[in-house]
Tab-separated table of N, CA, C and O in Angstrom:
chain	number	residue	atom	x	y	z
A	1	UNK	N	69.019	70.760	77.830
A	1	UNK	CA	69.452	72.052	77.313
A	1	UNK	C	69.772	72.954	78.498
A	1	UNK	O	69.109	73.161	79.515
A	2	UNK	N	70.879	73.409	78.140
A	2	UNK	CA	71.550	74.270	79.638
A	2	UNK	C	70.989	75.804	78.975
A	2	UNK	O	71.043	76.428	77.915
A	3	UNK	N	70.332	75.959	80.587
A	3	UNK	CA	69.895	77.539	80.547
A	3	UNK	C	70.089	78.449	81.857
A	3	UNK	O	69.778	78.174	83.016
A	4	UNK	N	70.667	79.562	81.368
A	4	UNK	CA	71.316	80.684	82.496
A	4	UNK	C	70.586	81.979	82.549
A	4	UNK	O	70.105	82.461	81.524
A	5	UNK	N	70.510	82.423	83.439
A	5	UNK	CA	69.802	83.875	83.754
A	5	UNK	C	71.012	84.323	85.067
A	5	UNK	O	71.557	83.684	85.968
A	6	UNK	N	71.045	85.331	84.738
A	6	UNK	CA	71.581	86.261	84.840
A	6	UNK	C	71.008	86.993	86.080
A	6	UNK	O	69.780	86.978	86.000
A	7	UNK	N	71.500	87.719	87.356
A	7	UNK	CA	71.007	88.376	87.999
A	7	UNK	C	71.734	89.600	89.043
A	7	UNK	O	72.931	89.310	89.032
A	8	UNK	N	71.620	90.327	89.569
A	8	UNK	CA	72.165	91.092	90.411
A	8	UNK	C	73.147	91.771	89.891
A	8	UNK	O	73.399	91.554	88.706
A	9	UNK	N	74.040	92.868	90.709
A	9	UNK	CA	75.287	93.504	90.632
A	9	UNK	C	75.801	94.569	89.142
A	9	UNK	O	76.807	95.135	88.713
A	10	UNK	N	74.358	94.354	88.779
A	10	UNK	CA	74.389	94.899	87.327
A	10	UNK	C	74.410	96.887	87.651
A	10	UNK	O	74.417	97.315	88.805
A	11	UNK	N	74.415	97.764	86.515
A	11	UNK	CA	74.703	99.138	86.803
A	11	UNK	C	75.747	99.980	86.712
A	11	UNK	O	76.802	99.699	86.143
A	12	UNK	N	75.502	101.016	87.255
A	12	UNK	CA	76.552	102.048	87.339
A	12	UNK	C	76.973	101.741	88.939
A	12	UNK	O	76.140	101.446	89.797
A	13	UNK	N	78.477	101.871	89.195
A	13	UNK	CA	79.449	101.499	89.767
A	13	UNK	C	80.467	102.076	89.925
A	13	UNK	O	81.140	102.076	88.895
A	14	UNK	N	81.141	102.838	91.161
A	14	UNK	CA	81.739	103.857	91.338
A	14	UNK	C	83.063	103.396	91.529
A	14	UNK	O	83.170	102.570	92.436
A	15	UNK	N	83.818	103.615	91.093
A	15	UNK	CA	85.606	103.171	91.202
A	15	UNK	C	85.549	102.795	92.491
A	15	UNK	O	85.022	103.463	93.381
A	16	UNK	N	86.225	101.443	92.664
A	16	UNK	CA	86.526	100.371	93.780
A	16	UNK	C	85.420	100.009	94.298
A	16	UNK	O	85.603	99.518	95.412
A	17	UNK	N	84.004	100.043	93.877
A	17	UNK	CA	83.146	99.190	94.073
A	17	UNK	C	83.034	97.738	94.086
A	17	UNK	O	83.828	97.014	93.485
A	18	UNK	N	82.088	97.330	94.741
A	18	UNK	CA	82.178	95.681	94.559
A	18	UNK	C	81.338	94.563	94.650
A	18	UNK	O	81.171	93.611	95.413
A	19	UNK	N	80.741	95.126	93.327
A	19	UNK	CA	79.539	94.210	93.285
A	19	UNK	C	79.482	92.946	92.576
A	19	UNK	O	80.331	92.514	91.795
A	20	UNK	N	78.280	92.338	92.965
A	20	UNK	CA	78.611	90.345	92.665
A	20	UNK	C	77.315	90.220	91.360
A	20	UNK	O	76.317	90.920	91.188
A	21	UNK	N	77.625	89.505	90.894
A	21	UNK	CA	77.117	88.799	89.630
A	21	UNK	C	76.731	87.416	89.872
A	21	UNK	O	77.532	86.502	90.068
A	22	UNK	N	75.100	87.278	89.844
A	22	UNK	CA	75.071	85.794	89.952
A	22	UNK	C	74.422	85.152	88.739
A	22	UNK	O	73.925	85.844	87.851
A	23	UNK	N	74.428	83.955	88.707
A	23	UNK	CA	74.120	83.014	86.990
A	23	UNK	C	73.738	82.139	87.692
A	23	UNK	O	74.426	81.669	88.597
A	24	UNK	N	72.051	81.589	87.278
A	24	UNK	CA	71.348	80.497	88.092
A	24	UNK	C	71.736	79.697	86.790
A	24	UNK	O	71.633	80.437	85.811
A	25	UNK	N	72.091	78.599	86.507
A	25	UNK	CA	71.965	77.487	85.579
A	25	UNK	C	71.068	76.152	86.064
A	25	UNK	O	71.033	75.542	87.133
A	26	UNK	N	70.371	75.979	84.812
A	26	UNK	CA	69.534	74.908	85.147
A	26	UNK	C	69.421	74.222	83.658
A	26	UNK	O	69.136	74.855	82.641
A	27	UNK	N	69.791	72.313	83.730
A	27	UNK	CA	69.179	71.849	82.966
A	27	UNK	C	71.003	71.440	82.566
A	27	UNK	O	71.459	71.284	81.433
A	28	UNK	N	71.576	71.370	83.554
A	28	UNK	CA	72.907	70.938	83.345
A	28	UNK	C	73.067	69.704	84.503
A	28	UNK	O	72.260	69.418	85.388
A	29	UNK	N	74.513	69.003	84.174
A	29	UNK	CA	74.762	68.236	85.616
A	29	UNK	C	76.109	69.334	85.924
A	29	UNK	O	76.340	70.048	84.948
A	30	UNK	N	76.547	69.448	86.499
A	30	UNK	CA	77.719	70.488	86.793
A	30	UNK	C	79.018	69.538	86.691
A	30	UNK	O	80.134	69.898	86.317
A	31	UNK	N	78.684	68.420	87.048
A	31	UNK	CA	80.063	67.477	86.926
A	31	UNK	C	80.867	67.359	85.396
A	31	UNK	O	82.028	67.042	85.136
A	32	UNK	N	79.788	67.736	84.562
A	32	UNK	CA	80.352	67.917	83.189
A	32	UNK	C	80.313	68.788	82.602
A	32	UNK	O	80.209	68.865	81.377
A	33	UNK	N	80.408	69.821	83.562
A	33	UNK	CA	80.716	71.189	82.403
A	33	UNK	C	81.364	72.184	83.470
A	33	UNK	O	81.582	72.092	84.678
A	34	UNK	N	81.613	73.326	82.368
A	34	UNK	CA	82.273	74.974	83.289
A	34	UNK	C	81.716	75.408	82.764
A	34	UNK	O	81.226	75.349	81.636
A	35	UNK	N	81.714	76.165	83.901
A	35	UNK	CA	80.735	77.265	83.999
A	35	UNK	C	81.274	78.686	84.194
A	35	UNK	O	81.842	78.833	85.276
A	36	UNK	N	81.227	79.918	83.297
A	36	UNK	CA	82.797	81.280	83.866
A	36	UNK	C	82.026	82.048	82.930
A	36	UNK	O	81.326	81.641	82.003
A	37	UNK	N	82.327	83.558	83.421
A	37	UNK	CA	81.926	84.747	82.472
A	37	UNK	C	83.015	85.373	81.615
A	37	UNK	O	84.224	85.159	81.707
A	38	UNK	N	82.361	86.219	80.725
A	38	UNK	CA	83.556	86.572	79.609
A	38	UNK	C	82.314	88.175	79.950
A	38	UNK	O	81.268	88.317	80.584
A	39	UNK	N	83.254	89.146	79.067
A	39	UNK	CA	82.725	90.691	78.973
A	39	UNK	C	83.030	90.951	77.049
A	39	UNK	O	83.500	90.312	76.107
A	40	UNK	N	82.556	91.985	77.250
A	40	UNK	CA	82.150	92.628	75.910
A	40	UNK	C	82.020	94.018	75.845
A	40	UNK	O	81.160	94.672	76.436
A	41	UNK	N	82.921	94.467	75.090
A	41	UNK	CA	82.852	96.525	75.344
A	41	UNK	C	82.184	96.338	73.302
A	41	UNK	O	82.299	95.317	72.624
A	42	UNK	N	81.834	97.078	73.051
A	42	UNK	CA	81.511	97.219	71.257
A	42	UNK	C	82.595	97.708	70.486
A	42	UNK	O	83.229	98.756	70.611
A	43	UNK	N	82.682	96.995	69.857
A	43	UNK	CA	84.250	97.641	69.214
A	43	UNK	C	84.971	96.776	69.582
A	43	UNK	O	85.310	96.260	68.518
A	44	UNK	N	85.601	96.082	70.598
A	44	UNK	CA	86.625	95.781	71.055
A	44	UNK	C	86.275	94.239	71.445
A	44	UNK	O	85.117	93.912	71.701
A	45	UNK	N	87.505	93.190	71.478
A	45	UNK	CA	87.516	91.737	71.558
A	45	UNK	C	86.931	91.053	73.046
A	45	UNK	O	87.220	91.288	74.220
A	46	UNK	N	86.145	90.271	72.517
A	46	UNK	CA	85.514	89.703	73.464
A	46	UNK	C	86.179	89.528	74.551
A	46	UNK	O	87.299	89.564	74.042
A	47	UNK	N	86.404	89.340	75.825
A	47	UNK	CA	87.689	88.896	76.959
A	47	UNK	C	87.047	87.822	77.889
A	47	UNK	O	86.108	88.185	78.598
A	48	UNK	N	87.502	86.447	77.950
A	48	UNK	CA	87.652	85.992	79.016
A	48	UNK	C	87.924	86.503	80.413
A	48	UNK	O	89.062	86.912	80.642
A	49	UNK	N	87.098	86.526	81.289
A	49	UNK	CA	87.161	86.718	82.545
A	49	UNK	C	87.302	86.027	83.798
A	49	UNK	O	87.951	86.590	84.679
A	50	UNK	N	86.753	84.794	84.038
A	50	UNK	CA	87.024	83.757	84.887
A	50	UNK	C	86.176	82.706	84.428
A	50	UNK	O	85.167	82.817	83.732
A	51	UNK	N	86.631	81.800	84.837
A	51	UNK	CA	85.779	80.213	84.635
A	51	UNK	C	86.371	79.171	85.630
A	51	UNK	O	87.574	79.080	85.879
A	52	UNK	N	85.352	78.362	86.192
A	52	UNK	CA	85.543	77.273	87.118
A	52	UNK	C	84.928	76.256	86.522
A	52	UNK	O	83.789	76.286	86.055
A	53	UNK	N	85.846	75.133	86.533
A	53	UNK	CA	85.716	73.723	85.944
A	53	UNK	C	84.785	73.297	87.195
A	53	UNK	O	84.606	73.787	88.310
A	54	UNK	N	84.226	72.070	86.458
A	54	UNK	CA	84.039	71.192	87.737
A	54	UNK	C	85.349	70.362	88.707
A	54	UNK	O	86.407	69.943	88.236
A	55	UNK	N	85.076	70.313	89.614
A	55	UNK	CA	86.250	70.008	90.484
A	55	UNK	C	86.877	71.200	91.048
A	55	UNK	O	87.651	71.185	92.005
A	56	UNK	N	86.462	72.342	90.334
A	56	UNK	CA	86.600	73.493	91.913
A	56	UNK	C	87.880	74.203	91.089
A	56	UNK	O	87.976	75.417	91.266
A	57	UNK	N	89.012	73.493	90.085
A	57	UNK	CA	89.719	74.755	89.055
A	57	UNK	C	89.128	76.043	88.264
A	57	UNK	O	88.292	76.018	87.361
A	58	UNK	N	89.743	77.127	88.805
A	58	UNK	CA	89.780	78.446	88.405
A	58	UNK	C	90.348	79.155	87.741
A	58	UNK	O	91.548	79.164	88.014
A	59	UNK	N	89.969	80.027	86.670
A	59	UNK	CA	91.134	80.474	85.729
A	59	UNK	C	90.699	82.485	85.592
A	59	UNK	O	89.828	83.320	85.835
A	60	UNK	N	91.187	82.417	85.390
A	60	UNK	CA	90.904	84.208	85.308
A	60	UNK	C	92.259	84.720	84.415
A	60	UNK	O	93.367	84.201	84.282
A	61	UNK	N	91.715	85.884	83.900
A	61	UNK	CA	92.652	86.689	83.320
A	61	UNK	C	93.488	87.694	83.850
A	61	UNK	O	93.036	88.578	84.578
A	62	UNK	N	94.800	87.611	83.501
A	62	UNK	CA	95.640	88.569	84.381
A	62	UNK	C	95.088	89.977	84.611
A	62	UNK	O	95.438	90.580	85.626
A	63	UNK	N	94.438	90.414	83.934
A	63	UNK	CA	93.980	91.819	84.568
A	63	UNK	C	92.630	91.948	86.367
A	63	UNK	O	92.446	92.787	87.248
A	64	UNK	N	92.079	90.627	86.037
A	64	UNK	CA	90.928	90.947	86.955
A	64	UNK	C	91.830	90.003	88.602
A	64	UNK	O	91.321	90.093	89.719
A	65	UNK	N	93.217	89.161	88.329
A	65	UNK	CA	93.469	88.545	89.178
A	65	UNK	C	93.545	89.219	90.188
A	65	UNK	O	94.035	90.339	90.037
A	66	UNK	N	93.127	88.838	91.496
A	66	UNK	CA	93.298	89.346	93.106
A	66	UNK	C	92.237	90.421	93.107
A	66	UNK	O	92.426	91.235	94.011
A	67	UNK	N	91.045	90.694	92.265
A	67	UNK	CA	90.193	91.087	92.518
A	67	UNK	C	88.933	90.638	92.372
A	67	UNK	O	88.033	90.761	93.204
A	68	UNK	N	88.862	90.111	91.306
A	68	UNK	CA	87.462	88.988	90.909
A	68	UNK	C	87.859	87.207	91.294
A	68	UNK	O	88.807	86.437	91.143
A	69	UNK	N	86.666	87.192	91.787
A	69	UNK	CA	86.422	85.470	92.153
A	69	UNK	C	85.047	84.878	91.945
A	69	UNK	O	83.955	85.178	92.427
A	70	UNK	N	85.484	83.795	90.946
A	70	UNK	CA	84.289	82.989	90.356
A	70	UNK	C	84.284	81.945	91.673
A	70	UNK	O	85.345	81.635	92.214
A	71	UNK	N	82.966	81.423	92.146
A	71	UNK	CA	82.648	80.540	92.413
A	71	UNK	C	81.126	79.646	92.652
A	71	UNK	O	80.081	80.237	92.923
A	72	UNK	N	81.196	78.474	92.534
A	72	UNK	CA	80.068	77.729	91.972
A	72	UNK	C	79.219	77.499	93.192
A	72	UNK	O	79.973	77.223	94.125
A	73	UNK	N	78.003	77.501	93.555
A	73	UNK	CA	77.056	77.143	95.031
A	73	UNK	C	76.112	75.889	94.538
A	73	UNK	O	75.003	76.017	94.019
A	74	UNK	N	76.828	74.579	94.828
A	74	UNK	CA	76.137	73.288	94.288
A	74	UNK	C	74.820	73.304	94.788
A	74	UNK	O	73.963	73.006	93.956
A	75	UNK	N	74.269	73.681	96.389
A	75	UNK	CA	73.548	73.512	96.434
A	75	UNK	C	72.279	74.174	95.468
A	75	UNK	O	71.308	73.482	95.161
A	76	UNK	N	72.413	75.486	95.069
A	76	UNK	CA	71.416	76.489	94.559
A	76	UNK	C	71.595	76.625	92.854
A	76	UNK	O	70.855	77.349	92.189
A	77	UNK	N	73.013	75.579	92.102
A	77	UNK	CA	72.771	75.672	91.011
A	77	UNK	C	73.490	76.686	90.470
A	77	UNK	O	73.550	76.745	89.242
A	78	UNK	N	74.129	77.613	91.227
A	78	UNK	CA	74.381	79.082	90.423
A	78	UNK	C	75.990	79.629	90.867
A	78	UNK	O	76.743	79.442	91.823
A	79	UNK	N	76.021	80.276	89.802
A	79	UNK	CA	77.804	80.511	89.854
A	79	UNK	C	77.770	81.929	89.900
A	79	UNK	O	76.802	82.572	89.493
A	80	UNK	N	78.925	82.503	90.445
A	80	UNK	CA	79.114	83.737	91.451
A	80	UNK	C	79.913	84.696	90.610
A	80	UNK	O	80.613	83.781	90.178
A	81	UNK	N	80.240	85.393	90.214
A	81	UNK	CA	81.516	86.182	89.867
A	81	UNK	C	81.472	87.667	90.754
A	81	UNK	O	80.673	88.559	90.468
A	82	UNK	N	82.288	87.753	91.671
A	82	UNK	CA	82.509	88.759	93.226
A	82	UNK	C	83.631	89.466	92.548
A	82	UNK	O	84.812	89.118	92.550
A	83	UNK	N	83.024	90.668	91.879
A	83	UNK	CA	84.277	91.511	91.510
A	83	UNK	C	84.458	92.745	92.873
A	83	UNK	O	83.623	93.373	93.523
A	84	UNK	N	86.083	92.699	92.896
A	84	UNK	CA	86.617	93.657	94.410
A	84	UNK	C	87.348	94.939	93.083
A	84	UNK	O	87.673	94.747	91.911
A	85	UNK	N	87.380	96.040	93.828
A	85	UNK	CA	87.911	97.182	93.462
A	85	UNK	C	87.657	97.456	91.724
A	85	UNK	O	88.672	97.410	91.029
A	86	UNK	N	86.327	97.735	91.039
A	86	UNK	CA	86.516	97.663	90.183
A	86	UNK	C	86.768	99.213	89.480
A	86	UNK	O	86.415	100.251	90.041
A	87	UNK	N	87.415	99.166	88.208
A	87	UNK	CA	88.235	100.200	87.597
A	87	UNK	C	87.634	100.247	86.325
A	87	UNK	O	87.242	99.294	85.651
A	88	UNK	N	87.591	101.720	86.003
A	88	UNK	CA	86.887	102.078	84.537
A	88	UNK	C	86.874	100.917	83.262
A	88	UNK	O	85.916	100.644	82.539
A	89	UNK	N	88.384	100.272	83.229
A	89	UNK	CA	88.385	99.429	82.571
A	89	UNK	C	87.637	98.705	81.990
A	89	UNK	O	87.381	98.415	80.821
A	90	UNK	N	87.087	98.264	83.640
A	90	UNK	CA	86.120	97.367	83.605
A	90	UNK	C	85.045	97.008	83.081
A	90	UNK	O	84.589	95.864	83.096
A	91	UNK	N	84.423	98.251	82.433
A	91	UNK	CA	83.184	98.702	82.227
A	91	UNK	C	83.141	97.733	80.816
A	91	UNK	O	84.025	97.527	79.984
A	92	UNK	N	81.515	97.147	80.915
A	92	UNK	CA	81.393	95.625	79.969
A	92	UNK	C	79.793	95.677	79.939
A	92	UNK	O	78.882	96.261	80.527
A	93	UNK	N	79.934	94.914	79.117
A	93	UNK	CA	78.932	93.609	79.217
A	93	UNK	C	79.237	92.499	79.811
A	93	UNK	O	80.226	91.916	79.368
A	94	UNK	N	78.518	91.892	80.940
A	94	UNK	CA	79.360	90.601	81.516
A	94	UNK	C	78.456	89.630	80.720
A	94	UNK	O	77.473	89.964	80.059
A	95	UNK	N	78.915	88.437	80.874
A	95	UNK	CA	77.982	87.848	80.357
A	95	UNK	C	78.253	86.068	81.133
A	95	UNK	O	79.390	85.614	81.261
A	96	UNK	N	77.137	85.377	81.514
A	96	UNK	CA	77.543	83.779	81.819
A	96	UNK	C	77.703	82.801	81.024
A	96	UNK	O	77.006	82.900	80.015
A	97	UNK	N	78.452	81.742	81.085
A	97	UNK	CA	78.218	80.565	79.748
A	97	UNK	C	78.525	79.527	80.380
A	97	UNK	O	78.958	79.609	81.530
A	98	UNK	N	78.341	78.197	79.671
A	98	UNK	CA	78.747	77.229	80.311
A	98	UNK	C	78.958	76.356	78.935
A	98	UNK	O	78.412	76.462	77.837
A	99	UNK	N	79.948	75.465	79.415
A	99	UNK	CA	80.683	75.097	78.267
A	99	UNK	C	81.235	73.250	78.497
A	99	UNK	O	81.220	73.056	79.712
A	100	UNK	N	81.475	72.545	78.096
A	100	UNK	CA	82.041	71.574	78.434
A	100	UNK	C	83.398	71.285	79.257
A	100	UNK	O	83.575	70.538	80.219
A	101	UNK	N	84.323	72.141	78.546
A	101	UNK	CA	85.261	72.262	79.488
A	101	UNK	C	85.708	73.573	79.335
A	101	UNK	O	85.026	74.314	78.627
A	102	UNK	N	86.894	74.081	79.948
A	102	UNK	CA	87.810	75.176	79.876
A	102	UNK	C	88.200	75.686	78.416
A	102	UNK	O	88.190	76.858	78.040
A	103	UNK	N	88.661	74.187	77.426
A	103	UNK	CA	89.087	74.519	76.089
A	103	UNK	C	88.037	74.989	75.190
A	103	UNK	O	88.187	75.785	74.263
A	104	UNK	N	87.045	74.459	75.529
A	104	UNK	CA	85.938	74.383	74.619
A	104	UNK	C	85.367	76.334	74.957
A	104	UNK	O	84.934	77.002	74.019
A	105	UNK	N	85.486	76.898	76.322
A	105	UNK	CA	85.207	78.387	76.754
A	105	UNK	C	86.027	79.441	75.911
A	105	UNK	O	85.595	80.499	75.453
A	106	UNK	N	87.548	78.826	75.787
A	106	UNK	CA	88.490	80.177	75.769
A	106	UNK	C	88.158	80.009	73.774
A	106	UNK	O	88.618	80.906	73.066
A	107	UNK	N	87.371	78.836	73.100
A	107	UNK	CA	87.428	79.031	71.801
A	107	UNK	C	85.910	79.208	71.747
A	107	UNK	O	85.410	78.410	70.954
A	108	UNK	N	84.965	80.062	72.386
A	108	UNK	CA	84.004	80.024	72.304
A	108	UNK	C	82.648	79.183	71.882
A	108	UNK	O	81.730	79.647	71.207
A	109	UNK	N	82.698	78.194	72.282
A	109	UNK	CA	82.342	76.869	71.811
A	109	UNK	C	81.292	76.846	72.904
A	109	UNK	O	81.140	75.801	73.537
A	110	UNK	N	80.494	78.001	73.200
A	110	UNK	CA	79.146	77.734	74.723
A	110	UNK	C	78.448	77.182	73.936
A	110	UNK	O	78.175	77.337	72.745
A	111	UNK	N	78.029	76.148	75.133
A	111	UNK	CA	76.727	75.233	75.190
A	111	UNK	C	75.309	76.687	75.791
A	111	UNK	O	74.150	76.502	75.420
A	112	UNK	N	75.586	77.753	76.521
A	112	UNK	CA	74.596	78.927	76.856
A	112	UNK	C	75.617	79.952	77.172
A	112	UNK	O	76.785	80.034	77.554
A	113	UNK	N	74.253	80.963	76.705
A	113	UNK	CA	75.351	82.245	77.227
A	113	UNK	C	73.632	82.701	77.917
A	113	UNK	O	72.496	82.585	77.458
A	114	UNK	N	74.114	83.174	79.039
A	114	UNK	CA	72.937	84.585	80.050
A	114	UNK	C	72.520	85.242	78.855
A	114	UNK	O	72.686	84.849	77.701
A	115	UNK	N	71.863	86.465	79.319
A	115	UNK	CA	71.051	87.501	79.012
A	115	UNK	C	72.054	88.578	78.872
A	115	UNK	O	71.911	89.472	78.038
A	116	UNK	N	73.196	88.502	79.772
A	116	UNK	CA	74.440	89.750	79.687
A	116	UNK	C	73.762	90.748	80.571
A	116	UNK	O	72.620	91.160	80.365
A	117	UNK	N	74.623	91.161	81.689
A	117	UNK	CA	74.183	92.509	82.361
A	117	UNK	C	75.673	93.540	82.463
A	117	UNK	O	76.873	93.327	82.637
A	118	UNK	N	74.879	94.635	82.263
A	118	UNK	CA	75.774	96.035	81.759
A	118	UNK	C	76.538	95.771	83.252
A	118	UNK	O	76.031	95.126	84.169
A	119	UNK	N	77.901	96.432	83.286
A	119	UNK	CA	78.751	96.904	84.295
A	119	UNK	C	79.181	98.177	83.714
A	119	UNK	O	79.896	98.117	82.713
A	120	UNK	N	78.760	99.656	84.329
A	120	UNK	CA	79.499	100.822	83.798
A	120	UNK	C	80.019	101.308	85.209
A	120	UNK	O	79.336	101.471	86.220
A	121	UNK	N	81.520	101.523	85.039
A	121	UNK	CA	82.625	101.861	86.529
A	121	UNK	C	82.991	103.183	86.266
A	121	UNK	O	83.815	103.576	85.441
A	122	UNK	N	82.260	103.879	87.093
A	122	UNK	CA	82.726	105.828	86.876
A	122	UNK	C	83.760	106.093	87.857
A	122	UNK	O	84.244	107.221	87.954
């Protein structure tokens, strides 16, 4: 059973800040699954945000491109999301999941989701 916690970069966050989001997963092999965060405002549709397959493919959504970067640290288990310049927009619930593949993420089909940590961008 795949399980994620959630840690760091969470808060209030001042326009073009740039704080990192980390997701320890444990109780997975990584070779068979992705691993990527999605956000959540209330009211409004869930959004894909980035996800990295195994084998090191990356996908992100046109709004966060050239500022957010997912990436996975085999040795420690845990996947990264490094958001650069962030904008009111932004402001979420992030949240981690891990999923079998890419298709199985963008139709919400998680094998885990984190705990979710607030991002509010003033």
């Amino acid at each position: 059973h795949v399980q994620l916690v959630e840690s760091g970069g969470g808060g209030s966050v001042q326009a073009g800040g740039s704080p990192r989001l980390t997701c320890a997963a444990s109780g997975y092999t990584y070779s068979d699954y992705c691993l990527g965060w999605f956000r959540q405002v209330p009211g409004k549709e869930r959004e894909d945000v980035a996800v990295i397959e195994s084998g090191g493919r990356t996908i992100y959504r046109d709004s966060v491109k050239g500022r957010f970067t997912v990436s996975h640290d085999d040795s420690k288990n845990t996947v990264h999301l490094q958001m650069n310049n962030l904008q009111p927009e932004d402001t979420a619930m992030y949240y981690c999941a891990a999923c079998e593949d890419y298709a199985r993420f963008v139709t919400q089909q998680y094998d885990s989701v984190g705990q979710g940590t607030q991002v509010t961008v003033s």
